[in-house]
PDB file of C-alpha atoms in Angstrom:
ATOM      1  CA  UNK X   1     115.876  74.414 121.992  1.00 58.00           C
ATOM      2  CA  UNK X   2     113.006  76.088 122.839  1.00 71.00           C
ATOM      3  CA  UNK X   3     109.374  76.084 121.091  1.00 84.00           C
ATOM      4  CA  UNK X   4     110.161  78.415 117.807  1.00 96.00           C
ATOM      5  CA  UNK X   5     108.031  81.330 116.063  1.00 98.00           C
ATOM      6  CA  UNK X   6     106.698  78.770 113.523  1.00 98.00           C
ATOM      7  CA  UNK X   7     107.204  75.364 114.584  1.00 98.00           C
ATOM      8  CA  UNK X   8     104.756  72.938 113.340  1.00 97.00           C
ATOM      9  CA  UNK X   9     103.776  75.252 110.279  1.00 98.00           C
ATOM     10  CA  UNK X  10     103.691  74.963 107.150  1.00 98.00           C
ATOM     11  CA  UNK X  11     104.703  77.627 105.334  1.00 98.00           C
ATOM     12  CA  UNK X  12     104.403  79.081 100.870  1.00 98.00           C
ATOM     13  CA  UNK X  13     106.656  81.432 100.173  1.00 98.00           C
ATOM     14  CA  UNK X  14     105.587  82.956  96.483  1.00 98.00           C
ATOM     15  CA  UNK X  15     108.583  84.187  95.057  1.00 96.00           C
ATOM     16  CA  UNK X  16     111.178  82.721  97.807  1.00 96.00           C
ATOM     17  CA  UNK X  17     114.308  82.065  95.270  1.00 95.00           C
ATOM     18  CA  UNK X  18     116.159  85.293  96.108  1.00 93.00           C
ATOM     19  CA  UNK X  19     116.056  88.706  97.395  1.00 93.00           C
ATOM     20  CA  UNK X  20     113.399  89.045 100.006  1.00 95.00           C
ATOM     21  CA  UNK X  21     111.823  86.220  99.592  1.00 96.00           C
ATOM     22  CA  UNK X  22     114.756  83.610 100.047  1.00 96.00           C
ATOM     23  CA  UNK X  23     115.549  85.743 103.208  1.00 97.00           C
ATOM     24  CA  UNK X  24     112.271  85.059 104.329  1.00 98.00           C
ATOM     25  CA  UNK X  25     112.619  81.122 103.149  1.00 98.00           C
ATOM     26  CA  UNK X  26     115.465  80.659 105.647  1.00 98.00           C
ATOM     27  CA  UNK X  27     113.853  82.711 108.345  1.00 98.00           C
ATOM     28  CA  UNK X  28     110.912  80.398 107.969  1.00 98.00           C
ATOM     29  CA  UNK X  29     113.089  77.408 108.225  1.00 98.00           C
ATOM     30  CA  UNK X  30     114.833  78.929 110.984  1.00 98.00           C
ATOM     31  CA  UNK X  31     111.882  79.851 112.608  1.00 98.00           C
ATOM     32  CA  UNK X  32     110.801  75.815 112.456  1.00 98.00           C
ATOM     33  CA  UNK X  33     108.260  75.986 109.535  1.00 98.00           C
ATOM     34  CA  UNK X  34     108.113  73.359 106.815  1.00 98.00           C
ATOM     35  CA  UNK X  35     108.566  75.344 104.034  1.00 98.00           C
ATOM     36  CA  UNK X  36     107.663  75.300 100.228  1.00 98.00           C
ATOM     37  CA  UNK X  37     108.929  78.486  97.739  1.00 98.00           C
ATOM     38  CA  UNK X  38     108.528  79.333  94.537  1.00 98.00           C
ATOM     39  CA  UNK X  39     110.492  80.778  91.566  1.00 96.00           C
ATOM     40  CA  UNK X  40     111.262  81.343  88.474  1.00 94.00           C
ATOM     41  CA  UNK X  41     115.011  80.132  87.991  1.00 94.00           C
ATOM     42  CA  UNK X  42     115.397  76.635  88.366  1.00 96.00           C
ATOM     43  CA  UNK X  43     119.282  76.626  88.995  1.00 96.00           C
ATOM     44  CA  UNK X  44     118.822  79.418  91.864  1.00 95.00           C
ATOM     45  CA  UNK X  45     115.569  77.680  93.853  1.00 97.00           C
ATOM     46  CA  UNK X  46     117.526  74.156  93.191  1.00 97.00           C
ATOM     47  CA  UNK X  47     120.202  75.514  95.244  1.00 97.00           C
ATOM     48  CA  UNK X  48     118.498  77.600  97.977  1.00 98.00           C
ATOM     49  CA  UNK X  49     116.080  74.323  98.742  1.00 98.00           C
ATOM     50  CA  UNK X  50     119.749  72.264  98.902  1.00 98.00           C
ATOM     51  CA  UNK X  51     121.070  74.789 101.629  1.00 98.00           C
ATOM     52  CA  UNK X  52     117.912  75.215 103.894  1.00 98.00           C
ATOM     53  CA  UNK X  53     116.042  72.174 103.187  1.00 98.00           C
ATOM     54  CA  UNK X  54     112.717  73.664 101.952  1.00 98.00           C
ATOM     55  CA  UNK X  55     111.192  72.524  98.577  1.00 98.00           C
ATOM     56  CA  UNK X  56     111.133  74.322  95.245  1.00 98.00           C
ATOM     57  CA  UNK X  57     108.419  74.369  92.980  1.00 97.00           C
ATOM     58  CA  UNK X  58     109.278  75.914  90.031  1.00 96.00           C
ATOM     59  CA  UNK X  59     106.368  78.354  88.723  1.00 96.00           C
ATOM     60  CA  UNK X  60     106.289  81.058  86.666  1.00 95.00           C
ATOM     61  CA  UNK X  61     103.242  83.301  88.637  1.00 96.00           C
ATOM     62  CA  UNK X  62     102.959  85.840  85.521  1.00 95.00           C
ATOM     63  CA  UNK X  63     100.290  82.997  84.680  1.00 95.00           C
ATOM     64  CA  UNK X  64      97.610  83.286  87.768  1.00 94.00           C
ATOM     65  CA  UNK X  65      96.511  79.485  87.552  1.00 96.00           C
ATOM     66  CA  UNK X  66     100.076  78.818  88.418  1.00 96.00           C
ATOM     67  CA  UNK X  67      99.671  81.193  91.637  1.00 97.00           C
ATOM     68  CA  UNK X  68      96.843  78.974  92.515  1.00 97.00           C
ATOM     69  CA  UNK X  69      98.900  75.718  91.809  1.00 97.00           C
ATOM     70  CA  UNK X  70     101.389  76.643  93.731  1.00 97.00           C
ATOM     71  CA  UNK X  71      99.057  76.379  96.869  1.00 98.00           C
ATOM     72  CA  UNK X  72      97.410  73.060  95.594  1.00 98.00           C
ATOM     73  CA  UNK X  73     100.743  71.708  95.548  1.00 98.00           C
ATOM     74  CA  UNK X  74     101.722  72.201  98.531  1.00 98.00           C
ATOM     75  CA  UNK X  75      98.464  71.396  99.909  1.00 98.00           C
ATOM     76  CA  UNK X  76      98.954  68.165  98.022  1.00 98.00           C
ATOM     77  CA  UNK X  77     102.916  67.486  99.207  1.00 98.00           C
ATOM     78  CA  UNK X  78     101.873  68.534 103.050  1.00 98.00           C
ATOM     79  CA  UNK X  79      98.030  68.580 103.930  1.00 98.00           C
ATOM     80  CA  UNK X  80      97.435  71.765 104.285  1.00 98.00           C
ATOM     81  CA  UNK X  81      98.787  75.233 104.176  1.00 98.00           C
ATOM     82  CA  UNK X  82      99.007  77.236 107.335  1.00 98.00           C
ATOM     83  CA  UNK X  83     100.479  80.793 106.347  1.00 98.00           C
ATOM     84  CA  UNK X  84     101.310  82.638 103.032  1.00 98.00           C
ATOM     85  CA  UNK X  85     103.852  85.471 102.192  1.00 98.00           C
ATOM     86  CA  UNK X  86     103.374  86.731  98.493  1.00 98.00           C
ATOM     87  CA  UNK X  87     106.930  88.171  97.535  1.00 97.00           C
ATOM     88  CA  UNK X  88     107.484  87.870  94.420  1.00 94.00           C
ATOM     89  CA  UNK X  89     107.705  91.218  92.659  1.00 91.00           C
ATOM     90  CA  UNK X  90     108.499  93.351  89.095  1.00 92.00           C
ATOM     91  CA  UNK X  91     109.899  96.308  89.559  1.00 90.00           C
ATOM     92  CA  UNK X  92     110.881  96.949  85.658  1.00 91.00           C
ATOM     93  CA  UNK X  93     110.526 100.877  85.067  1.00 93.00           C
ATOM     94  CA  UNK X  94     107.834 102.989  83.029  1.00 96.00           C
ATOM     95  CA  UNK X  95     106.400 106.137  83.766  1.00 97.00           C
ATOM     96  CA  UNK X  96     103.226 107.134  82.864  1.00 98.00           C
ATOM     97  CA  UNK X  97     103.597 108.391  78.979  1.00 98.00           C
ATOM     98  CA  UNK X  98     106.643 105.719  78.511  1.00 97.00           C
ATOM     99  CA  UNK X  99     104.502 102.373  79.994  1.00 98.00           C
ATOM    100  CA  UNK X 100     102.894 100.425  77.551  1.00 98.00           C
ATOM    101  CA  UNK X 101      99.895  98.101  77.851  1.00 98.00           C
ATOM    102  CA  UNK X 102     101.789  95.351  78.088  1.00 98.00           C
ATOM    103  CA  UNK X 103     104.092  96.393  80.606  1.00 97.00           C
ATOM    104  CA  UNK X 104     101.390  97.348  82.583  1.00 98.00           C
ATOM    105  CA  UNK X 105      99.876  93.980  82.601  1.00 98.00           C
ATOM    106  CA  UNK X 106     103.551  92.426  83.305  1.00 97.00           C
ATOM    107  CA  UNK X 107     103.300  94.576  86.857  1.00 97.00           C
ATOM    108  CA  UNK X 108      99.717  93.448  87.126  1.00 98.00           C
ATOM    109  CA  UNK X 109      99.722  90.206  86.885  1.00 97.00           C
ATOM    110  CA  UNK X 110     102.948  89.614  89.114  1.00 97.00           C
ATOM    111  CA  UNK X 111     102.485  91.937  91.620  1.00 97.00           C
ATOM    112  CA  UNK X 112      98.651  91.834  92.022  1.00 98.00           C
ATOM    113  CA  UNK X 113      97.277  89.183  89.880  1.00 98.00           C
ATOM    114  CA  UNK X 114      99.416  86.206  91.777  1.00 98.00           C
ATOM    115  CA  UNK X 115      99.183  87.466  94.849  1.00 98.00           C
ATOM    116  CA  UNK X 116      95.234  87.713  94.555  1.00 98.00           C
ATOM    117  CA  UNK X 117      94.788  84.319  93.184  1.00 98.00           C
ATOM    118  CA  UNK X 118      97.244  82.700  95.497  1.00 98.00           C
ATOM    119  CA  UNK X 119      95.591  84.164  98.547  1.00 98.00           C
ATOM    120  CA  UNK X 120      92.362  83.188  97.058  1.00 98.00           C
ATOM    121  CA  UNK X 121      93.762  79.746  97.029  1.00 98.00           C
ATOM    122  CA  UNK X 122      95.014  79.525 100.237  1.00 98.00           C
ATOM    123  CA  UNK X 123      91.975  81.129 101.755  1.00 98.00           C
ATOM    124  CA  UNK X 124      89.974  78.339 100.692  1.00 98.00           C
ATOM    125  CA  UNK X 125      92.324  75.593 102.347  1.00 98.00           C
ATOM    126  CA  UNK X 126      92.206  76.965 105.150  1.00 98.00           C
ATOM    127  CA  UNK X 127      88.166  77.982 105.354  1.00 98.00           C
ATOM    128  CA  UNK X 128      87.909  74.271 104.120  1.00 98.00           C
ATOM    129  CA  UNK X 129      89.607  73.122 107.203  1.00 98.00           C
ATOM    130  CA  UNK X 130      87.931  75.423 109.552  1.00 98.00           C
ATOM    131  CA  UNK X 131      91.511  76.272 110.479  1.00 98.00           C
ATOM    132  CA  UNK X 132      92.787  79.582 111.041  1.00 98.00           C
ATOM    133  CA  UNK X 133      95.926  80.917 109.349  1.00 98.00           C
ATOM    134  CA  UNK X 134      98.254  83.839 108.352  1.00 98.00           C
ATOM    135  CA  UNK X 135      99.112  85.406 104.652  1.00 99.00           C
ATOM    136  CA  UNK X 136     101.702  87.960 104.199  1.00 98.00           C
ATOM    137  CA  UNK X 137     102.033  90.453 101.369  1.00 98.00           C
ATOM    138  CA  UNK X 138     105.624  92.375 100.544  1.00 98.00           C
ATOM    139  CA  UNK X 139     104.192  95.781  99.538  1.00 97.00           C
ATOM    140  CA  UNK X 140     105.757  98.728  98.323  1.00 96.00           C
ATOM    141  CA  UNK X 141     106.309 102.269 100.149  1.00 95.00           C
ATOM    142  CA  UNK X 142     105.224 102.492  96.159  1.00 95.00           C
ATOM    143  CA  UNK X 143     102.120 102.341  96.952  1.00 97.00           C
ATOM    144  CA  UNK X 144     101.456 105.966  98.474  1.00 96.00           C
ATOM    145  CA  UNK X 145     102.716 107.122  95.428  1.00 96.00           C
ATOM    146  CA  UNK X 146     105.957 106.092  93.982  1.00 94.00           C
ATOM    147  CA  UNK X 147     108.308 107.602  91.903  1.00 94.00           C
ATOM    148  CA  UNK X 148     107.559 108.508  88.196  1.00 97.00           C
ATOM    149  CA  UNK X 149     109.372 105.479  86.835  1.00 95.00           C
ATOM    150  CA  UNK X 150     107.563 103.627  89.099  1.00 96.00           C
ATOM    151  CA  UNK X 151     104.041 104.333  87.747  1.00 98.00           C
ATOM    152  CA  UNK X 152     102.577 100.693  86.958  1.00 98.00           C
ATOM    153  CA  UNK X 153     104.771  99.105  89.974  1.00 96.00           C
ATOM    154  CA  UNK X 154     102.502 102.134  92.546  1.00 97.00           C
ATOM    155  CA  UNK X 155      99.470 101.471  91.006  1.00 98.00           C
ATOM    156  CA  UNK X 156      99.947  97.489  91.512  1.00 98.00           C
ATOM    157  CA  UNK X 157     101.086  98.281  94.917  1.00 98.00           C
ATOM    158  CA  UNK X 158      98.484 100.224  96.272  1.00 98.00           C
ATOM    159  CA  UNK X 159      96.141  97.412  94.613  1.00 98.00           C
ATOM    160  CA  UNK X 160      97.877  95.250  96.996  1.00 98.00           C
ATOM    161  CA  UNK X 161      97.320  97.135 100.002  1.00 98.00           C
ATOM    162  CA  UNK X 162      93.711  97.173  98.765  1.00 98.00           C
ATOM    163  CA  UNK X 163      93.901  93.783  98.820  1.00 98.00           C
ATOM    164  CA  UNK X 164      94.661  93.152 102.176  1.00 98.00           C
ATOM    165  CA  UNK X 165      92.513  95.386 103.531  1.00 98.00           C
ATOM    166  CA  UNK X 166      89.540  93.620 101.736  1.00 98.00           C
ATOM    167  CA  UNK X 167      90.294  90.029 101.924  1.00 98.00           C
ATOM    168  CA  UNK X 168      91.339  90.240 105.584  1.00 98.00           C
ATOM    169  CA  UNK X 169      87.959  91.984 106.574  1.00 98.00           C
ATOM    170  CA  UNK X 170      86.163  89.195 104.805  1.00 98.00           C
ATOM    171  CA  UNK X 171      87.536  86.646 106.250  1.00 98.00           C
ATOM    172  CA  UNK X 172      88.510  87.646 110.239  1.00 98.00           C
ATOM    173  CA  UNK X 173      85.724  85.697 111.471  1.00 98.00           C
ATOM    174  CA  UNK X 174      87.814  82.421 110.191  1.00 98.00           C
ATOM    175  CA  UNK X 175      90.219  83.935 112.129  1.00 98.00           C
ATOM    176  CA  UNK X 176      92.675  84.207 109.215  1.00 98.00           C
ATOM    177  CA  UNK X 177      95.216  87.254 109.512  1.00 99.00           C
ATOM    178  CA  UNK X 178      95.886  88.999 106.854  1.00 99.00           C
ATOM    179  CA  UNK X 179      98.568  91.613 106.435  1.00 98.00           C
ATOM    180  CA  UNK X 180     101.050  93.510 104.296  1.00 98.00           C
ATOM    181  CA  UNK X 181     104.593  95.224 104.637  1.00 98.00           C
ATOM    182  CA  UNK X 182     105.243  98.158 102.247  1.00 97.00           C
ATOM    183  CA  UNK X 183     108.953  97.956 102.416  1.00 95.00           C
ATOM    184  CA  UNK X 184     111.435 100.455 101.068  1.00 87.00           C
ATOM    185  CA  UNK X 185     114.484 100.830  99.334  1.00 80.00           C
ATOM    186  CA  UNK X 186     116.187  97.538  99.845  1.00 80.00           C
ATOM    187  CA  UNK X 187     119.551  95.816  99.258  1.00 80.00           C
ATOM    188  CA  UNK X 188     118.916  92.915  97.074  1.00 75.00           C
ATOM    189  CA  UNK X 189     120.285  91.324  94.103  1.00 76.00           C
ATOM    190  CA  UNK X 190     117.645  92.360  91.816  1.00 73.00           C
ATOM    191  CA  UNK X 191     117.761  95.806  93.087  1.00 77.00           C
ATOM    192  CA  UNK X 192     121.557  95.621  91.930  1.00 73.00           C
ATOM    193  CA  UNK X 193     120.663  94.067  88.758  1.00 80.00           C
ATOM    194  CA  UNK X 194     117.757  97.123  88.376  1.00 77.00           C
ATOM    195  CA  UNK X 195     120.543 100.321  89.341  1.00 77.00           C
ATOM    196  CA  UNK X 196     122.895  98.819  86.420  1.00 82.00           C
ATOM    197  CA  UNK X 197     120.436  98.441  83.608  1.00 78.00           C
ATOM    198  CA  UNK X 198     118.226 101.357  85.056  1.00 76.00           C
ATOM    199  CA  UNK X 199     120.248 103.884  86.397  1.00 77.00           C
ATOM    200  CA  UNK X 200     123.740 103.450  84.912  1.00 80.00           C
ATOM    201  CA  UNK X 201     124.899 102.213  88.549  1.00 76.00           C
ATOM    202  CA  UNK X 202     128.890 101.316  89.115  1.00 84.00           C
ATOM    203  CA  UNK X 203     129.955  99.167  91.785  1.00 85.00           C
ATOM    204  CA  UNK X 204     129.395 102.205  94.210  1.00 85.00           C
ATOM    205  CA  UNK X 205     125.779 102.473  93.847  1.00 83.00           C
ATOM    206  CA  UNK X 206     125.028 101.244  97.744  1.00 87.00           C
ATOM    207  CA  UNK X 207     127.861 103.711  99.353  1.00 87.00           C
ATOM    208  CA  UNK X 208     126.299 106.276  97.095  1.00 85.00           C
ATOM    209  CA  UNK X 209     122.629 105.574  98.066  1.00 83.00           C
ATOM    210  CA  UNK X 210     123.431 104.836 101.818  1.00 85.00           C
ATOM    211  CA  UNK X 211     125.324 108.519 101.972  1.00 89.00           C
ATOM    212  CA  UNK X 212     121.479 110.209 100.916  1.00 90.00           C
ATOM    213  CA  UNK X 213     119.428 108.017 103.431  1.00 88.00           C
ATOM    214  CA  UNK X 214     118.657 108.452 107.230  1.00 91.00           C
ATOM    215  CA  UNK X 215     119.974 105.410 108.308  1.00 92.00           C
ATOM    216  CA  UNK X 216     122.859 105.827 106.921  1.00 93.00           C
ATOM    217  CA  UNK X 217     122.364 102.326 104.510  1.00 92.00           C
ATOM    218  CA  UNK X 218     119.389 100.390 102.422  1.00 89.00           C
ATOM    219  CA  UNK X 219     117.058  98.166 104.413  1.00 88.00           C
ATOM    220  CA  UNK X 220     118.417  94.113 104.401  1.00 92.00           C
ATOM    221  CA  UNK X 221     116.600  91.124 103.684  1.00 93.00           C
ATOM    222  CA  UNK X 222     117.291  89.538 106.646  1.00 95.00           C
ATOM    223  CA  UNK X 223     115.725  92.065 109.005  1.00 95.00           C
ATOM    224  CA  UNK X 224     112.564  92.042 106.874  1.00 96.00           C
ATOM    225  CA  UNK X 225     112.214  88.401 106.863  1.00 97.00           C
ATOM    226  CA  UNK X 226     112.297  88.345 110.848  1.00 97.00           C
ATOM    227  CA  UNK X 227     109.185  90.630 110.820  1.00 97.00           C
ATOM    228  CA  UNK X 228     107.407  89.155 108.273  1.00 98.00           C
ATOM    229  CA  UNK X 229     107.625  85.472 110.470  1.00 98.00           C
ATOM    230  CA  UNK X 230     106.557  87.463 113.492  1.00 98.00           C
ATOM    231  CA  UNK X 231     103.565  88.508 111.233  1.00 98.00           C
ATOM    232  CA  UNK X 232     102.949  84.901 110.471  1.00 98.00           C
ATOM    233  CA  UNK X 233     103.514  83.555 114.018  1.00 98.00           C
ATOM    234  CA  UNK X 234     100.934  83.836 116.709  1.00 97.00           C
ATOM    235  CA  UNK X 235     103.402  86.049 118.689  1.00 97.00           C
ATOM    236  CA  UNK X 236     101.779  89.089 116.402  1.00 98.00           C
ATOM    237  CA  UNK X 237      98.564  88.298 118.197  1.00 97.00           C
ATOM    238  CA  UNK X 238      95.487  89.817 116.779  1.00 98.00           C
ATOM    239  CA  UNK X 239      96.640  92.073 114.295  1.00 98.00           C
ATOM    240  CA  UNK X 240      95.017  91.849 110.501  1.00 98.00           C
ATOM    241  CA  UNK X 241      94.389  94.058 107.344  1.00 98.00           C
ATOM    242  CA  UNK X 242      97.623  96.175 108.541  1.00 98.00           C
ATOM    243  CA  UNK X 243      99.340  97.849 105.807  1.00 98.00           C
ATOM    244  CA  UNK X 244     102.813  98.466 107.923  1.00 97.00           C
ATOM    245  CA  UNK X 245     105.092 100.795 106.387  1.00 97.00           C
ATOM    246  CA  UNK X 246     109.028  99.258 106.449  1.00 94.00           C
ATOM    247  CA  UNK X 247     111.109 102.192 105.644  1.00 94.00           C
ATOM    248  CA  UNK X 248     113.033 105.458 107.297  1.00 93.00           C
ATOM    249  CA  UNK X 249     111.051 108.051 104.613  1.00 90.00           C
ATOM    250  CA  UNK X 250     107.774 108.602 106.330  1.00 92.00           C
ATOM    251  CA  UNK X 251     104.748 108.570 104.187  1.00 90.00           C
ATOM    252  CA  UNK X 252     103.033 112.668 103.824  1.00 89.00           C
ATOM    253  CA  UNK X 253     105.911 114.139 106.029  1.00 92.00           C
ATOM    254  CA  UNK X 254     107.518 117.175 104.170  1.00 85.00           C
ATOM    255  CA  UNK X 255     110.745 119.075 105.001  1.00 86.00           C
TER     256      UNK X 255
END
């Protein structure tokens, strides 16, 4: 076999028990990485690390000191951390008149809050090793705008990008990449979970939705996970504090 994207890595996936983040979990063990993930659900992270290998920790990242424990421990379990992907996401609905203050905080603190502290975390392993290394963000197309059910989620979002922009300026002189994918509508098991309680979705929802878009179907898991590893390799190159747009609608293009 020849030398894979992330052989010899070792990889925190934030967020990795399903959806997008367990996609990118198996990429990363695919890919070679020795991998650590976090969730929530203890039964569903037991069983992913069983069929891929990588290790659970279970953390609830609503809490920020657990976003930074997450990166002790693996620190602790493996020496180091070499690359980050932040995935793990709210996407519980409020518009603006409808969102209360603590829903607001909810989509703070688990879609900016853990991601800031984590990276913070991770920042300083890898600063205190003089060793350079990659983080990931999963954005939102949210954050250009976002629908008006959407209106904590889009301002979290475009905190995010906001986030990378900063953080990876600060630190590209310790040659530590830092980037984020603002991907789209997306066929996960949460998102099916969200249509039902949300939106009244039947079984149809995905025919139904994949009849409106360009495509012609929603964006998979798998195909984001292989760019987000290419993003963490060195095969991406250079390229930091890139907020990359993962969808067919087209950010400020009208009909």
């Amino acid at each position: 076999m020849g030398l894979r994207l992330l052989d010899g890595k070792v990889v925190l996936v934030n967020g990795g028990s399903q959806g997008v983040g367990a996609a990118i979990v198996r990429a990363a063990v695919r890919e070679g990485a020795t991998v650590d993930f976090t969730g929530r659900r203890a039964e569903v992270g037991e069983k992913l690390a069983a069929d891929t290998g990588a290790r659970f920790v279970r953390a609830d990242l609503s809490d920020p000191g657990r976003a930074r424990d997450s990166v002790a421990a693996t620190v602790e379990a493996h020496g180091r951390v070499d690359c980050l992907v932040n995935a793990a996401g709210l996407t519980s609905r409020g518009s603006l008149l409808d969102t209360t203050p603590e829903l607001f905080d909810q989509h703070i603190a688990i879609n900016l809050k853990a991601p800031f502290f984590a990276t913070q975390a991770a920042v300083a392993d890898m600063v205190g090793r003089a060793a350079p290394g990659t983080i990931v963000n999963i954005g939102s197309n949210c954050a250009h705008g976002g629908p008006p059910h959407l209106a904590a989620y889009s301002v979290a979002k475009a905190g995010l990008a906001g986030l990378t922009r900063n953080a990876a300026h600060a630190h590209r002189f310790d040659r530590i990449r830092i980037n984020t994918v603002n991907i789209g509508w997306t066929d996960t098991e949460g998102e099916d979970a969200t249509q039902r309680a949300f939106h009244g979705a039947g079984d149809d929802w995905r025919e139904q939705a994949a009849a409106r878009l360009p495509m012609g179907r929603l964006g998979q898991p798998d195909e984001i996970a292989d760019f987000v590893v290419f993003l963490l390799s060195d095969r991406s190159g250079v390229v930091t504090g890139s907020v990359i747009d993962w969808d067919q609608n087209v950010p400020g293009a009208l009909d």
